[in-house]
Amino acid sequence: MADYLADVKKFASNVDEEAVAGIVRHLGIALRSRDASLVSCSDPTELARVRDGYCRKKLALPDSDDAVDAALQSVCEKMKADRTKARVTFYYLLAEHYGKLSLFHKKK
């Protein structure tokens, strides 16, 4: 968990630790595979999968594909210095962009 937090802190200030933990829980077993734990910004199929699977389903975004794709590109640009874009960090930055971090808080 500390590694995920440290990576998110490279790109975001005032990190919501509960949201990071929730994203880790959401991704679950996928994080065990190195390939699945990373996002490739140069792969259009990967970005479409993130848009359709994460942005549409989990974040429930009603925005047009073009608007969501622009947000994906914005996160890619923000993380461009990092060759290995961690999926947890990528998803956190998207959720933060859309104000949806609370979706990952544990229900009380």
Coordinates of N, CA and C in Angstrom, one line a residue:
M1 N 0.8 -1.2 0.0 CA 0.0 0.0 0.0 C 0.9 1.3 0.0
A2 N 2.0 1.2 0.7 CA 2.8 2.4 0.8 C 3.4 2.7 -0.5
D3 N 3.7 1.7 -1.4 CA 4.2 2.0 -2.7 C 3.2 2.7 -3.6
Y4 N 2.0 2.3 -3.5 CA 0.9 3.0 -4.3 C 0.7 4.4 -3.8
L5 N 0.7 4.6 -2.5 CA 0.6 6.0 -2.0 C 1.8 6.9 -2.5
A6 N 3.0 6.3 -2.4 CA 4.2 7.1 -2.8 C 4.0 7.5 -4.3
D7 N 3.6 6.6 -5.1 CA 3.5 6.8 -6.5 C 2.4 7.9 -6.8
V8 N 1.3 7.8 -6.1 CA 0.2 8.8 -6.3 C 0.7 10.2 -5.9
K9 N 1.5 10.2 -4.8 CA 2.0 11.5 -4.2 C 2.9 12.2 -5.2
K10 N 3.5 11.5 -6.1 CA 4.4 12.1 -7.1 C 3.5 13.0 -8.1
F11 N 2.2 12.7 -8.2 CA 1.4 13.4 -9.2 C 0.3 14.2 -8.6
A12 N 0.0 14.0 -7.3 CA -1.2 14.7 -6.7 C -0.8 15.2 -5.3
S13 N -1.3 16.4 -5.0 CA -1.1 16.9 -3.6 C -2.3 16.5 -2.8
N14 N -2.2 16.5 -1.5 CA -3.3 16.2 -0.6 C -4.0 14.9 -1.0
V15 N -3.2 13.8 -1.1 CA -3.7 12.5 -1.5 C -4.7 12.0 -0.5
D16 N -5.8 11.5 -1.0 CA -6.9 10.8 -0.3 C -6.5 9.4 -0.1
E17 N -5.9 9.0 1.1 CA -5.4 7.7 1.3 C -6.5 6.7 1.3
E18 N -7.7 7.0 1.7 CA -8.8 6.1 1.7 C -9.2 5.7 0.3
A19 N -9.2 6.7 -0.6 CA -9.5 6.5 -2.0 C -8.5 5.6 -2.7
V20 N -7.2 5.8 -2.3 CA -6.1 5.0 -2.9 C -6.4 3.5 -2.5
A21 N -6.7 3.3 -1.2 CA -6.9 2.0 -0.7 C -8.1 1.4 -1.4
G22 N -9.2 2.2 -1.6 CA -10.4 1.7 -2.3 C -10.1 1.3 -3.8
I23 N -9.2 2.1 -4.4 CA -8.8 1.7 -5.8 C -8.0 0.4 -5.8
V24 N -7.2 0.3 -4.9 CA -6.4 -1.0 -4.8 C -7.4 -2.1 -4.6
R25 N -8.4 -2.0 -3.7 CA -9.4 -3.0 -3.5 C -10.1 -3.3 -4.8
H26 N -10.5 -2.2 -5.5 CA -11.3 -2.4 -6.7 C -10.5 -3.2 -7.7
L27 N -9.2 -2.9 -7.9 CA -8.4 -3.6 -8.9 C -8.0 -5.0 -8.4
G28 N -7.9 -5.2 -7.1 CA -7.7 -6.5 -6.6 C -6.6 -7.3 -7.2
I29 N -7.0 -8.5 -7.7 CA -6.0 -9.5 -8.2 C -5.2 -9.0 -9.4
A30 N -5.8 -8.1 -10.2 CA -5.2 -7.6 -11.4 C -3.8 -6.9 -11.1
L31 N -3.6 -6.5 -9.8 CA -2.4 -5.8 -9.5 C -1.2 -6.8 -9.3
R32 N -1.5 -8.1 -9.3 CA -0.5 -9.1 -9.1 C 0.3 -9.3 -10.4
S33 N -0.3 -9.0 -11.5 CA 0.4 -9.1 -12.8 C 1.0 -7.7 -13.2
R34 N 2.3 -7.8 -13.5 CA 3.0 -6.5 -13.8 C 2.3 -5.8 -15.0
D35 N 2.0 -6.6 -16.0 CA 1.4 -6.0 -17.2 C 0.0 -5.3 -16.9
A36 N -0.8 -6.0 -16.1 CA -2.1 -5.5 -15.8 C -2.1 -4.4 -14.8
S37 N -1.0 -4.2 -14.0 CA -0.9 -3.2 -13.0 C -0.4 -1.8 -13.6
L38 N -0.1 -1.9 -15.0 CA 0.3 -0.6 -15.6 C -0.6 -0.2 -16.7
V39 N -0.6 1.0 -17.1 CA -1.5 1.5 -18.2 C -0.5 2.0 -19.3
S40 N -0.8 1.6 -20.5 CA 0.0 2.0 -21.7 C -0.7 3.1 -22.4
C41 N -0.2 4.4 -22.3 CA -0.8 5.5 -23.0 C -0.7 5.4 -24.5
S42 N 0.3 4.6 -25.0 CA 0.5 4.5 -26.4 C -0.3 3.5 -27.1
D43 N -1.2 2.8 -26.3 CA -2.0 1.7 -26.8 C -3.5 2.1 -26.8
P44 N -4.0 2.4 -28.0 CA -5.4 2.9 -28.1 C -6.4 1.9 -27.5
T45 N -6.1 0.6 -27.7 CA -7.0 -0.4 -27.2 C -7.1 -0.4 -25.6
E46 N -5.9 -0.1 -25.0 CA -5.8 0.0 -23.6 C -6.6 1.2 -23.1
L47 N -6.4 2.3 -23.7 CA -7.1 3.5 -23.3 C -8.6 3.4 -23.5
A48 N -9.1 2.7 -24.6 CA -10.5 2.4 -24.8 C -11.0 1.5 -23.7
R49 N -10.2 0.6 -23.2 CA -10.6 -0.3 -22.1 C -10.8 0.4 -20.8
V50 N -9.9 1.4 -20.6 CA -10.0 2.2 -19.4 C -11.2 3.1 -19.5
R51 N -11.4 3.7 -20.6 CA -12.6 4.5 -20.8 C -13.9 3.8 -20.6
D52 N -14.0 2.6 -21.3 CA -15.3 1.9 -21.2 C -15.5 1.1 -19.9
G53 N -14.4 0.5 -19.4 CA -14.5 -0.3 -18.2 C -14.5 0.5 -16.9
Y54 N -13.6 1.4 -16.8 CA -13.4 2.2 -15.6 C -14.2 3.5 -15.6
C55 N -14.1 4.3 -16.6 CA -14.7 5.6 -16.6 C -16.3 5.4 -16.8
R56 N -16.7 4.6 -17.7 CA -18.1 4.4 -17.9 C -18.8 3.6 -16.8
K57 N -18.2 2.4 -16.5 CA -18.8 1.5 -15.5 C -18.6 2.0 -14.1
K58 N -17.4 2.1 -13.6 CA -17.1 2.4 -12.2 C -17.4 3.9 -11.9
L59 N -16.9 4.8 -12.7 CA -17.2 6.2 -12.4 C -18.5 6.7 -12.9
A60 N -19.2 5.9 -13.8 CA -20.5 6.2 -14.3 C -20.5 7.6 -15.0
L61 N -19.5 7.8 -15.9 CA -19.5 9.1 -16.5 C -20.4 9.2 -17.7
P62 N -21.2 10.2 -17.8 CA -22.1 10.3 -19.0 C -21.5 11.1 -20.1
D63 N -20.3 11.6 -20.0 CA -19.6 12.5 -21.0 C -19.4 11.7 -22.3
S64 N -19.3 12.5 -23.3 CA -19.0 11.9 -24.7 C -17.6 11.1 -24.6
D65 N -17.5 10.2 -25.6 CA -16.2 9.5 -25.7 C -15.0 10.5 -25.9
D66 N -15.3 11.5 -26.7 CA -14.2 12.5 -26.9 C -13.8 13.3 -25.6
A67 N -14.8 13.6 -24.8 CA -14.5 14.3 -23.5 C -13.7 13.4 -22.6
V68 N -14.1 12.1 -22.5 CA -13.4 11.2 -21.6 C -12.0 10.9 -22.2
D69 N -11.9 10.8 -23.5 CA -10.6 10.6 -24.1 C -9.7 11.7 -23.8
A70 N -10.2 12.9 -23.8 CA -9.4 14.1 -23.5 C -8.9 14.1 -22.1
A71 N -9.8 13.6 -21.2 CA -9.3 13.4 -19.8 C -8.2 12.4 -19.6
L72 N -8.4 11.3 -20.4 CA -7.4 10.2 -20.4 C -6.0 10.8 -20.9
Q73 N -6.1 11.6 -22.0 CA -4.9 12.2 -22.5 C -4.3 13.2 -21.5
S74 N -5.1 13.9 -20.8 CA -4.6 14.8 -19.8 C -3.8 14.0 -18.7
V75 N -4.3 12.9 -18.3 CA -3.6 12.1 -17.3 C -2.4 11.5 -17.9
C76 N -2.4 11.1 -19.1 CA -1.2 10.6 -19.8 C -0.1 11.7 -19.8
E77 N -0.5 12.9 -20.1 CA 0.4 14.0 -20.2 C 1.0 14.3 -18.8
K78 N 0.1 14.2 -17.8 CA 0.6 14.5 -16.4 C 1.6 13.5 -16.0
M79 N 1.4 12.2 -16.5 CA 2.3 11.1 -16.0 C 3.4 10.8 -17.1
K80 N 3.6 11.7 -18.1 CA 4.5 11.3 -19.2 C 5.9 11.1 -18.8
A81 N 6.4 11.7 -17.7 CA 7.8 11.5 -17.3 C 8.0 10.1 -16.7
D82 N 6.9 9.4 -16.4 CA 7.0 8.1 -15.8 C 6.7 7.0 -16.8
R83 N 7.8 6.3 -17.2 CA 7.6 5.3 -18.2 C 6.7 4.2 -17.8
T84 N 6.6 3.8 -16.6 CA 5.7 2.8 -16.1 C 4.6 3.5 -15.3
K85 N 3.5 3.7 -16.0 CA 2.3 4.4 -15.4 C 1.5 3.4 -14.6
A86 N 1.6 3.5 -13.3 CA 0.9 2.6 -12.4 C -0.6 2.8 -12.6
R87 N -1.4 1.7 -12.7 CA -2.8 1.7 -12.9 C -3.5 2.4 -11.7
V88 N -3.0 2.1 -10.5 CA -3.6 2.7 -9.3 C -3.5 4.2 -9.4
T89 N -2.4 4.7 -9.7 CA -2.2 6.2 -9.9 C -3.0 6.8 -11.0
F90 N -3.0 6.1 -12.1 CA -3.8 6.5 -13.3 C -5.3 6.6 -13.0
Y91 N -5.8 5.6 -12.3 CA -7.2 5.6 -11.9 C -7.5 6.7 -10.9
Y92 N -6.6 6.9 -9.9 CA -6.7 7.9 -8.9 C -6.8 9.3 -9.6
L93 N -5.9 9.6 -10.5 CA -5.9 10.9 -11.2 C -7.2 11.1 -12.0
L94 N -7.7 10.0 -12.6 CA -9.0 10.2 -13.3 C -10.1 10.4 -12.4
A95 N -10.2 9.7 -11.3 CA -11.3 9.9 -10.3 C -11.2 11.3 -9.7
E96 N -10.0 11.7 -9.4 CA -9.8 13.1 -8.9 C -10.2 14.1 -9.9
H97 N -9.9 13.9 -11.1 CA -10.3 14.9 -12.2 C -11.8 15.0 -12.3
Y98 N -12.5 13.9 -12.1 CA -14.0 14.0 -12.1 C -14.6 14.2 -10.8
G99 N -13.9 14.3 -9.7 CA -14.5 14.5 -8.4 C -15.2 13.3 -7.9
K100 N -14.6 12.1 -8.2 CA -15.3 10.9 -7.9 C -14.5 10.0 -6.9
L101 N -13.6 10.6 -6.1 CA -12.8 9.9 -5.2 C -13.6 9.2 -4.1
S102 N -14.7 9.8 -3.8 CA -15.5 9.3 -2.7 C -16.2 8.0 -3.0
L103 N -16.2 7.6 -4.3 CA -16.7 6.3 -4.7 C -15.9 5.2 -4.1
F104 N -14.7 5.5 -3.8 CA -13.7 4.5 -3.3 C -13.6 4.4 -1.8
H105 N -14.4 5.3 -1.1 CA -14.4 5.2 0.4 C -15.2 4.1 0.8
K106 N -14.8 3.4 1.9 CA -15.6 2.3 2.5 C -16.9 2.9 3.0
K107 N -17.9 2.1 2.7 CA -19.2 2.5 3.2 C -19.3 2.3 4.7
K108 N -19.8 3.2 5.5 CA -19.8 3.1 6.9 C -21.2 2.7 7.4

